[in-house]
Each structure stands twice: as structure tokens, then as C-alpha cells.
């Protein structure tokens, strides 16, 4: 890469300077830059990259004379912690070899178009004779071919998630010797996991603490007196291999069931062998039924764990099935992104143990045959009676019978009984809400419990998401341990029984959406005002519900005025905030018209800004807003006249002839000085201002802007152009709006043609303020030339820059009277 960058720089600079020096000006420089860039890029890449690759390989494999052998990047490092030389700890390739091609020499130009003289990539004499580099266009196909070959090679070398996790475990264990893997073991259990990068640092599985232990990676064993696990396990037949990989019980039962001759003889098999602990965890009844009839039941069970071909973990693709050696019944394979592989929801513990006649994978359960679909499980399970009726009513039978890989979070009868009868009857009687409810319980992919070792988000058929996680041995949904029975395998997925109903927003009323939310206080007021029918029925509306903090320490009485105000918080039609646009008009149930304002950092409806994401229910949408909404009641002038605090301002507006402006339709922001603001002015200055209509109009226009700015739009500094021409600087500090550093006494007094913010001082335009500095030149370029004397000397000597410098110097003398 160094060579490529140096070559690019040499070509770029050579082309640019060569083009300029040949008298072709800027066009020649640009043309030379392009040509030189291409030649230098390809020269440098070919020379530098190939030199580095070969040098690194030779340096890593063949030590130079007189030097001690350099360790191969593939051998484990003795350093216990990742170092800069070793590269990043997670997801990195092995470090490059110790020898690198030296940096390229400084650029050497040979005239026009910036051609570089040949510079050796490695120290040593330059061979005699003229250098004849391959032309750039001739090298380009070779470069493309090399890149294509590299891309194909990388594609072929892509590892499965299991192999990636195993590789990470190897990297973590390499300081303990070759072929040592780091594993995380749950404290107090025998459960072990090859670790990925995230788990390595968190040291947790399912929220429980783990300890790190080091053991031989699959396929290797220790040698007395040597570090690590340098020896590969002896290659033998499957029967013998079972005894050395932690599945001696499977080996024993293979002998008893007369399977031994088959797995000792010729062939190519794969066996998913239950660990010793897996057999021991079977119930006494199940185990007795197997061993009491070894020639039939036990033999059939073992043959169901076998496949009549060699299958490695890279071949175990997610969502595929393998035909077992027992009546060709399918075995379901799931290979998850976190590296966990399951076989009929049994986790692969140690994989890819090669044998002379196949492969052995050790799993953590004894698996059983699966012949029933998800629909069949729903139809035959007594605890799913209510679910069965709901599935039939929503016509989802065909989906649950179809081919695919789904996860059904099946609510039990108990789960349905926990919700209010009124709510249940409403949903069961509404086909669309019922279908949304059931689709919310179906995940788009099969998820076995063993694959969940940390929280993850899963998408449902309804299009929503559920947070699926675990806490110790329990699975959780949205943080609650509500899964009662897990991993009931079906031909088209897996079923987990849940003892709590998961009702999606799309099946809820507005009142149900607001339960246990930040707008619960608002809902109480709507209920007291007798507006419940609008929020629980089939009327399409959008509710603007103020958050609870709005009512903190503010006693609210629900009278007729309050009821009318609450009616104006209910907008006709079911809206979505992502489709709202600036200037849009909304009609309320109180027959008011509300305006939508879209700002860089907020979306507001009149003075109330949306404080959280929408919640879209069955018929209504909930917008949580940060204020009680105040619908406009008249024009700016009407509002000012109706408020006694602005009587002096009204008189001033009339005197300045601005009344008509503030009555006509528009989008005004008015920072309205109160009577107190005018009283704070010296009496003489006030009388002079009121007696000069032109100056008064100028001052009043400085308090107005021709766009609507509500307080919710101000988070940092906002600059408004006043109707007088100067800028108004509006900012927020400690939840108080300031204009030109003066605090706003009351904000967001809404009018039909704008918004009013009351201020207790009269703002002064820039022209009325004393200048802090009057000696600055009008043109910043003049100041640069004034301060940069060295630059001026160079400019005078340069024939191209001298005329420009002379003109600027003359202009500066004219404006500032010389230096």
C-alpha cells in the first residue's frame, strides 16, 4: 500500500508540475495530473503492492541471512494481550510478514506530463540498460485480473459464522499454545460456548457471568511435556472417534443396538452424537423405552441422528434440512449469525471431528423425529384451545401448515384470560385486529432457544419487532420471562408457549395505546371531559396528547372551556407524522384549523411539538406533544388588541401605519414589547420615537420576521431576518427563549397569521448600536495582504500574481488611507 500511495503522489505531482512547466497553463496541469495520476497509481500499486506481498511472504517464511527466523503470522503469539503489531483483536486478518518494501524514493520528474524515472522498489544496484516500464493501459488488464482473482479468492475463503467464532476463540487462546481455544463457561453449570468478540468483553451469556477456560480446539489433543494442543486426534472410524470426543454413551448404545458394525465399516456418514450429559438428562421413562428395545427403538433413534454423507459445518446452512438414515425423515438445521448451529434445536457443542468413514458432531440433546406442522400442534394441544379458535377465525390455518421456517409464540388459554373481557371480545370480533394480533406472535424465521445467548430484535409477520432475549435459563420477550414451554419442533418451524398475550399497537384503541405511557394524565382529562367515545370507537382520528410533565404542579379543572380545548387536540383522520409537511392544515373535532411547521430539529403543530414516535392504533394515531396546544383565535393585530399588556405597542403600530400588514394573511413572528418595555425607556427617548413615524416603523419592523418560529424550533442559535433587514438572534437557555440576549417573557401566543412572543424590552437594530470596532477593512482580502508582508514580496516577484497584488494594494490604499 505504501508503494501505491507513493506512486500515486509521484504521478500526481509530476503530471501537474510537468503540465504547468510546459507552458500549457492550468489545462496542461490538469491533463498532466490525470495522466500522471493514472500512471503513478498503477505503477505504484503494482510495484509497491507486489513488492510488499512477496517481501512479506518471504520475510514470514524465509529468514534473511544472518537473522534469526521470524515467526510465521499463522503461529500463535507468545504475547498474552493483543498488541499493535498483532493487529486488532476481533475480526482481523493475521498480521503481515516482517519484511516490507521500503518507501519509494522522492519523486523524479523527466519533463512533460510528469513521467517518473524508474526508482528501485528494493535496495540494490539498478540493472544496466534503459528502463522500459509497461505502459499503463497494458498493465490495467493485468491489474484487473489480479483484483478479480483476489476477490474470488476472498469469496471462496469466506467462513461460516460457526467457523468465524471458532477462529476468534483460537485467537484468544493462542498465547496458551497451538490449537488452544478460549471458551466461556457459565458459572455453576457445565455449559460452554466458543466466544465471539462482544461476549469476550462482556463476559456474560444470557445475562449470567462466565469464566474463561482454555481447552483443545476440536480435532486436537495435548502431548505430555509440550505446550498447547500440538497433535491432531488420531484418525479412526466413527465408532472409535465417539469415544474420544465426549460421546462415550453414544458409542456404548451403538454397540448395544448393533449399529457398531455399520459405523466401523466402509462408508461416508455424518453422526450428530449426543454428549454423555445429553443422554443422562433424558427422563427415566424415555431412556427405559429406548434401552428396553435396543434392536428397534434404540437403533432407530441412533439412525435418526445420522446422515448418509459427509457434512461439515460449512455445509450446515441456515433453514435447510438433511434426510436422516431413519426412513429419510428430515433433520432441521439452523446456522445463526452468532455462530451457534442447532440440529432439531439441539446445539452443536464440538463439530467437524473427522473420521475415516465420516464426520462426528457432538450435540447437547438427544433429538427426536418431527412429523407435525405448527398447525397440527395448535390443533392437538389442549392448552391452545382459544388460540385454535382465533387461528380459524383469521384464516391463518393454511399459513401454519405451509412449508417454511416460522416461530410461533403460542399464547396459552391462560394468556387470553389475563386480558380484560371487553378488550378480548373487541379483538376477536374484529378480523383485521385479530389477524394483526396473531401475526404479531409469528416470527419470520425459526428461532431455537439454544441460539439465544443475548438480546436481539426479531421481525414478526405483522411487520413489527419483538425483543427476544434470555435471563439465565429463561427466554424473555420484550424483557419479560413469559415463555412457559420452549422448542416444540415442527416440520415448518418451532413453537414456544407464552403465558401472556402480546397485543400490537395496530390492534389497540387510543386509550389502550396510552396505558402505562407518558400521556396517561392527558387520557384522564379526555375521559373526564366525556370524549372517550372518540378514542375507543371506529372513528379515524389523531390524538395530540400532552405528556405528563405538562401538568406537573398545575391543577387542571375540566370545565366547558377545557372540553373545547381538548376537542381541538383531536384531529380528523388518522395521520402519520412522516407524511406531514410544512404549511399543512389540519381540521380538529372542535372545528379549528391547525398548521404544521417542519423545522430542522422538530415537527410542530401550532405551538406543540411532537415529543415521541407515533403510536398507530387500530383506528387512531397517538402523537405525544410537549405542550397544551393553543389554537389561534385571530390575526396578530387582533391578538395584540385583545391583550392589555400590548396597548402601547398597538398604538405604536397604528401610528407607524403597520396595522394593515399585521391583519392580512401571512407568516409573521412578532417579538412584541410589552407596556413594561416601553416604560423602561427614558421618557425623552420614548417621546422622540413616538413622534417620528419613520423611525418608529423602522424599530417596529426590527421586532418582526416574515416566517413563523415557535419556541420548540429553537434548540441552538437561530438567526431570523427581520422585516427591517437586520438579523434577530434567537436562542434557548434553561428552557427560556432569548432574542438578541433578551429573555422572552411569554412565548408561542398563536395567531392565524403568525406567532407572538412577548418581551419586556424594546430591541434596538444594529444601526442604532455603537460600533465596537470601526477600523476593520471592508474586504477581508485586504487584511490578509496587510498582515502578510512576506506574501507581498513573493507576489511582486511572480509575473502572474504581480498585477493582482497591485490592484488589491491600490484598493486597500484607497479605502484605508495606506498602511
mmCIF file of C-alpha atoms in Angstrom, residues 453-589:
data_model
loop_
_atom_site.group_PDB
_atom_site.id
_atom_site.type_symbol
_atom_site.label_atom_id
_atom_site.label_comp_id
_atom_site.label_asym_id
_atom_site.label_seq_id
_atom_site.Cartn_x
_atom_site.Cartn_y
_atom_site.Cartn_z
ATOM 1 C CA UNK A 453 -27.467 -16.089 24.250
ATOM 2 C CA UNK A 454 -28.058 -12.318 24.306
ATOM 3 C CA UNK A 455 -30.789 -9.884 23.388
ATOM 4 C CA UNK A 456 -31.769 -9.471 19.747
ATOM 5 C CA UNK A 457 -34.587 -7.930 17.746
ATOM 6 C CA UNK A 458 -36.786 -10.228 15.647
ATOM 7 C CA UNK A 459 -39.279 -9.195 12.964
ATOM 8 C CA UNK A 460 -42.821 -10.530 13.044
ATOM 9 C CA UNK A 461 -45.161 -11.303 10.165
ATOM 10 C CA UNK A 462 -47.113 -8.194 11.137
ATOM 11 C CA UNK A 463 -44.034 -6.082 10.309
ATOM 12 C CA UNK A 464 -43.349 -5.123 13.915
ATOM 13 C CA UNK A 465 -40.399 -6.224 16.027
ATOM 14 C CA UNK A 466 -40.032 -8.074 19.299
ATOM 15 C CA UNK A 467 -37.057 -8.007 21.640
ATOM 16 C CA UNK A 468 -36.119 -11.642 22.213
ATOM 17 C CA UNK A 469 -33.611 -12.330 24.958
ATOM 18 C CA UNK A 470 -32.749 -14.594 27.826
ATOM 19 C CA UNK A 471 -32.095 -14.415 31.531
ATOM 20 C CA UNK A 472 -30.309 -17.478 32.769
ATOM 21 C CA UNK A 473 -32.379 -20.484 31.691
ATOM 22 C CA UNK A 474 -35.453 -18.399 30.845
ATOM 23 C CA UNK A 475 -36.300 -16.825 27.497
ATOM 24 C CA UNK A 476 -37.715 -13.308 27.569
ATOM 25 C CA UNK A 477 -39.977 -11.330 25.249
ATOM 26 C CA UNK A 478 -39.731 -7.550 25.486
ATOM 27 C CA UNK A 479 -37.821 -8.084 28.731
ATOM 28 C CA UNK A 480 -40.443 -10.331 30.373
ATOM 29 C CA UNK A 481 -39.877 -14.028 31.180
ATOM 30 C CA UNK A 482 -43.251 -15.123 29.769
ATOM 31 C CA UNK A 483 -42.239 -18.216 27.763
ATOM 32 C CA UNK A 484 -43.663 -21.236 29.554
ATOM 33 C CA UNK A 485 -42.601 -24.065 27.229
ATOM 34 C CA UNK A 486 -39.947 -23.797 24.547
ATOM 35 C CA UNK A 487 -38.558 -25.579 21.489
ATOM 36 C CA UNK A 488 -41.553 -27.651 20.407
ATOM 37 C CA UNK A 489 -40.251 -28.573 16.989
ATOM 38 C CA UNK A 490 -42.483 -28.729 13.900
ATOM 39 C CA UNK A 491 -41.786 -29.560 10.283
ATOM 40 C CA UNK A 492 -42.106 -25.887 9.358
ATOM 41 C CA UNK A 493 -40.552 -24.203 12.378
ATOM 42 C CA UNK A 494 -40.649 -24.135 16.139
ATOM 43 C CA UNK A 495 -43.288 -23.303 18.759
ATOM 44 C CA UNK A 496 -42.787 -21.626 22.133
ATOM 45 C CA UNK A 497 -45.753 -21.402 24.509
ATOM 46 C CA UNK A 498 -46.244 -17.951 26.097
ATOM 47 C CA UNK A 499 -48.422 -17.197 29.094
ATOM 48 C CA UNK A 500 -49.054 -13.535 28.247
ATOM 49 C CA UNK A 501 -50.757 -12.071 25.208
ATOM 50 C CA UNK A 502 -48.656 -9.723 23.071
ATOM 51 C CA UNK A 503 -51.100 -7.131 21.728
ATOM 52 C CA UNK A 504 -49.566 -4.993 18.938
ATOM 53 C CA UNK A 505 -50.309 -1.284 18.678
ATOM 54 C CA UNK A 506 -52.239 -1.906 15.464
ATOM 55 C CA UNK A 507 -54.899 -3.826 17.437
ATOM 56 C CA UNK A 508 -55.291 -1.237 20.216
ATOM 57 C CA UNK A 509 -57.592 1.702 20.802
ATOM 58 C CA UNK A 510 -56.162 5.122 21.600
ATOM 59 C CA UNK A 511 -56.904 4.603 25.288
ATOM 60 C CA UNK A 512 -55.043 1.271 25.223
ATOM 61 C CA UNK A 513 -52.093 2.885 23.435
ATOM 62 C CA UNK A 514 -51.828 5.462 26.218
ATOM 63 C CA UNK A 515 -51.865 2.974 29.094
ATOM 64 C CA UNK A 516 -48.607 2.911 31.048
ATOM 65 C CA UNK A 517 -47.247 5.675 28.820
ATOM 66 C CA UNK A 518 -46.074 9.239 29.286
ATOM 67 C CA UNK A 519 -49.518 10.658 28.358
ATOM 68 C CA UNK A 520 -51.656 8.881 30.964
ATOM 69 C CA UNK A 521 -52.609 12.171 32.654
ATOM 70 C CA UNK A 522 -53.963 13.550 29.391
ATOM 71 C CA UNK A 523 -56.136 10.481 28.931
ATOM 72 C CA UNK A 524 -57.712 11.073 32.334
ATOM 73 C CA UNK A 525 -58.737 14.577 31.241
ATOM 74 C CA UNK A 526 -60.226 13.283 27.974
ATOM 75 C CA UNK A 527 -62.194 10.716 29.955
ATOM 76 C CA UNK A 528 -63.445 13.345 32.451
ATOM 77 C CA UNK A 529 -64.481 15.590 29.557
ATOM 78 C CA UNK A 530 -66.695 12.813 28.171
ATOM 79 C CA UNK A 531 -64.643 12.339 24.996
ATOM 80 C CA UNK A 532 -63.973 8.610 25.427
ATOM 81 C CA UNK A 533 -66.214 7.614 22.529
ATOM 82 C CA UNK A 534 -63.891 9.366 20.078
ATOM 83 C CA UNK A 535 -60.903 7.428 21.412
ATOM 84 C CA UNK A 536 -62.352 3.920 21.689
ATOM 85 C CA UNK A 537 -64.635 3.609 18.679
ATOM 86 C CA UNK A 538 -64.041 3.139 14.957
ATOM 87 C CA UNK A 539 -63.686 6.851 14.190
ATOM 88 C CA UNK A 540 -60.470 7.658 12.315
ATOM 89 C CA UNK A 541 -58.696 10.350 14.356
ATOM 90 C CA UNK A 542 -55.277 11.525 15.515
ATOM 91 C CA UNK A 543 -54.849 12.462 19.156
ATOM 92 C CA UNK A 544 -52.404 15.197 20.183
ATOM 93 C CA UNK A 545 -51.790 14.160 23.800
ATOM 94 C CA UNK A 546 -49.581 16.373 26.004
ATOM 95 C CA UNK A 547 -47.020 14.458 28.048
ATOM 96 C CA UNK A 548 -47.468 14.148 31.793
ATOM 97 C CA UNK A 549 -44.782 16.759 32.576
ATOM 98 C CA UNK A 550 -47.047 19.450 31.102
ATOM 99 C CA UNK A 551 -49.446 19.039 34.040
ATOM 100 C CA UNK A 552 -46.846 18.784 36.757
ATOM 101 C CA UNK A 553 -47.738 21.103 39.665
ATOM 102 C CA UNK A 554 -50.552 22.606 37.545
ATOM 103 C CA UNK A 555 -54.055 21.869 38.851
ATOM 104 C CA UNK A 556 -56.423 21.381 35.911
ATOM 105 C CA UNK A 557 -60.202 21.608 36.147
ATOM 106 C CA UNK A 558 -62.210 20.104 33.310
ATOM 107 C CA UNK A 559 -64.921 22.664 32.517
ATOM 108 C CA UNK A 560 -66.612 23.587 29.245
ATOM 109 C CA UNK A 561 -63.629 25.679 28.104
ATOM 110 C CA UNK A 562 -61.268 22.820 28.852
ATOM 111 C CA UNK A 563 -63.516 20.404 26.964
ATOM 112 C CA UNK A 564 -63.454 22.659 23.900
ATOM 113 C CA UNK A 565 -59.677 22.891 24.143
ATOM 114 C CA UNK A 566 -59.374 19.090 24.394
ATOM 115 C CA UNK A 567 -61.637 18.705 21.331
ATOM 116 C CA UNK A 568 -59.065 20.752 19.424
ATOM 117 C CA UNK A 569 -56.444 18.156 20.379
ATOM 118 C CA UNK A 570 -58.321 15.559 18.322
ATOM 119 C CA UNK A 571 -57.617 15.864 14.591
ATOM 120 C CA UNK A 572 -59.910 14.425 11.984
ATOM 121 C CA UNK A 573 -58.395 11.486 10.074
ATOM 122 C CA UNK A 574 -55.700 9.017 11.117
ATOM 123 C CA UNK A 575 -52.345 10.614 10.323
ATOM 124 C CA UNK A 576 -48.699 9.610 10.327
ATOM 125 C CA UNK A 577 -46.091 12.191 11.272
ATOM 126 C CA UNK A 578 -43.745 11.109 8.479
ATOM 127 C CA UNK A 579 -46.284 12.328 5.908
ATOM 128 C CA UNK A 580 -46.854 15.751 7.477
ATOM 129 C CA UNK A 581 -45.431 18.733 5.573
ATOM 130 C CA UNK A 582 -44.721 22.377 6.311
ATOM 131 C CA UNK A 583 -47.789 24.590 5.983
ATOM 132 C CA UNK A 584 -50.249 21.683 6.011
ATOM 133 C CA UNK A 585 -53.668 22.487 7.511
ATOM 134 C CA UNK A 586 -55.398 20.059 9.877
ATOM 135 C CA UNK A 587 -59.047 20.137 10.935
ATOM 136 C CA UNK A 588 -59.973 19.351 14.549
ATOM 137 C CA UNK A 589 -63.182 17.974 16.042
#
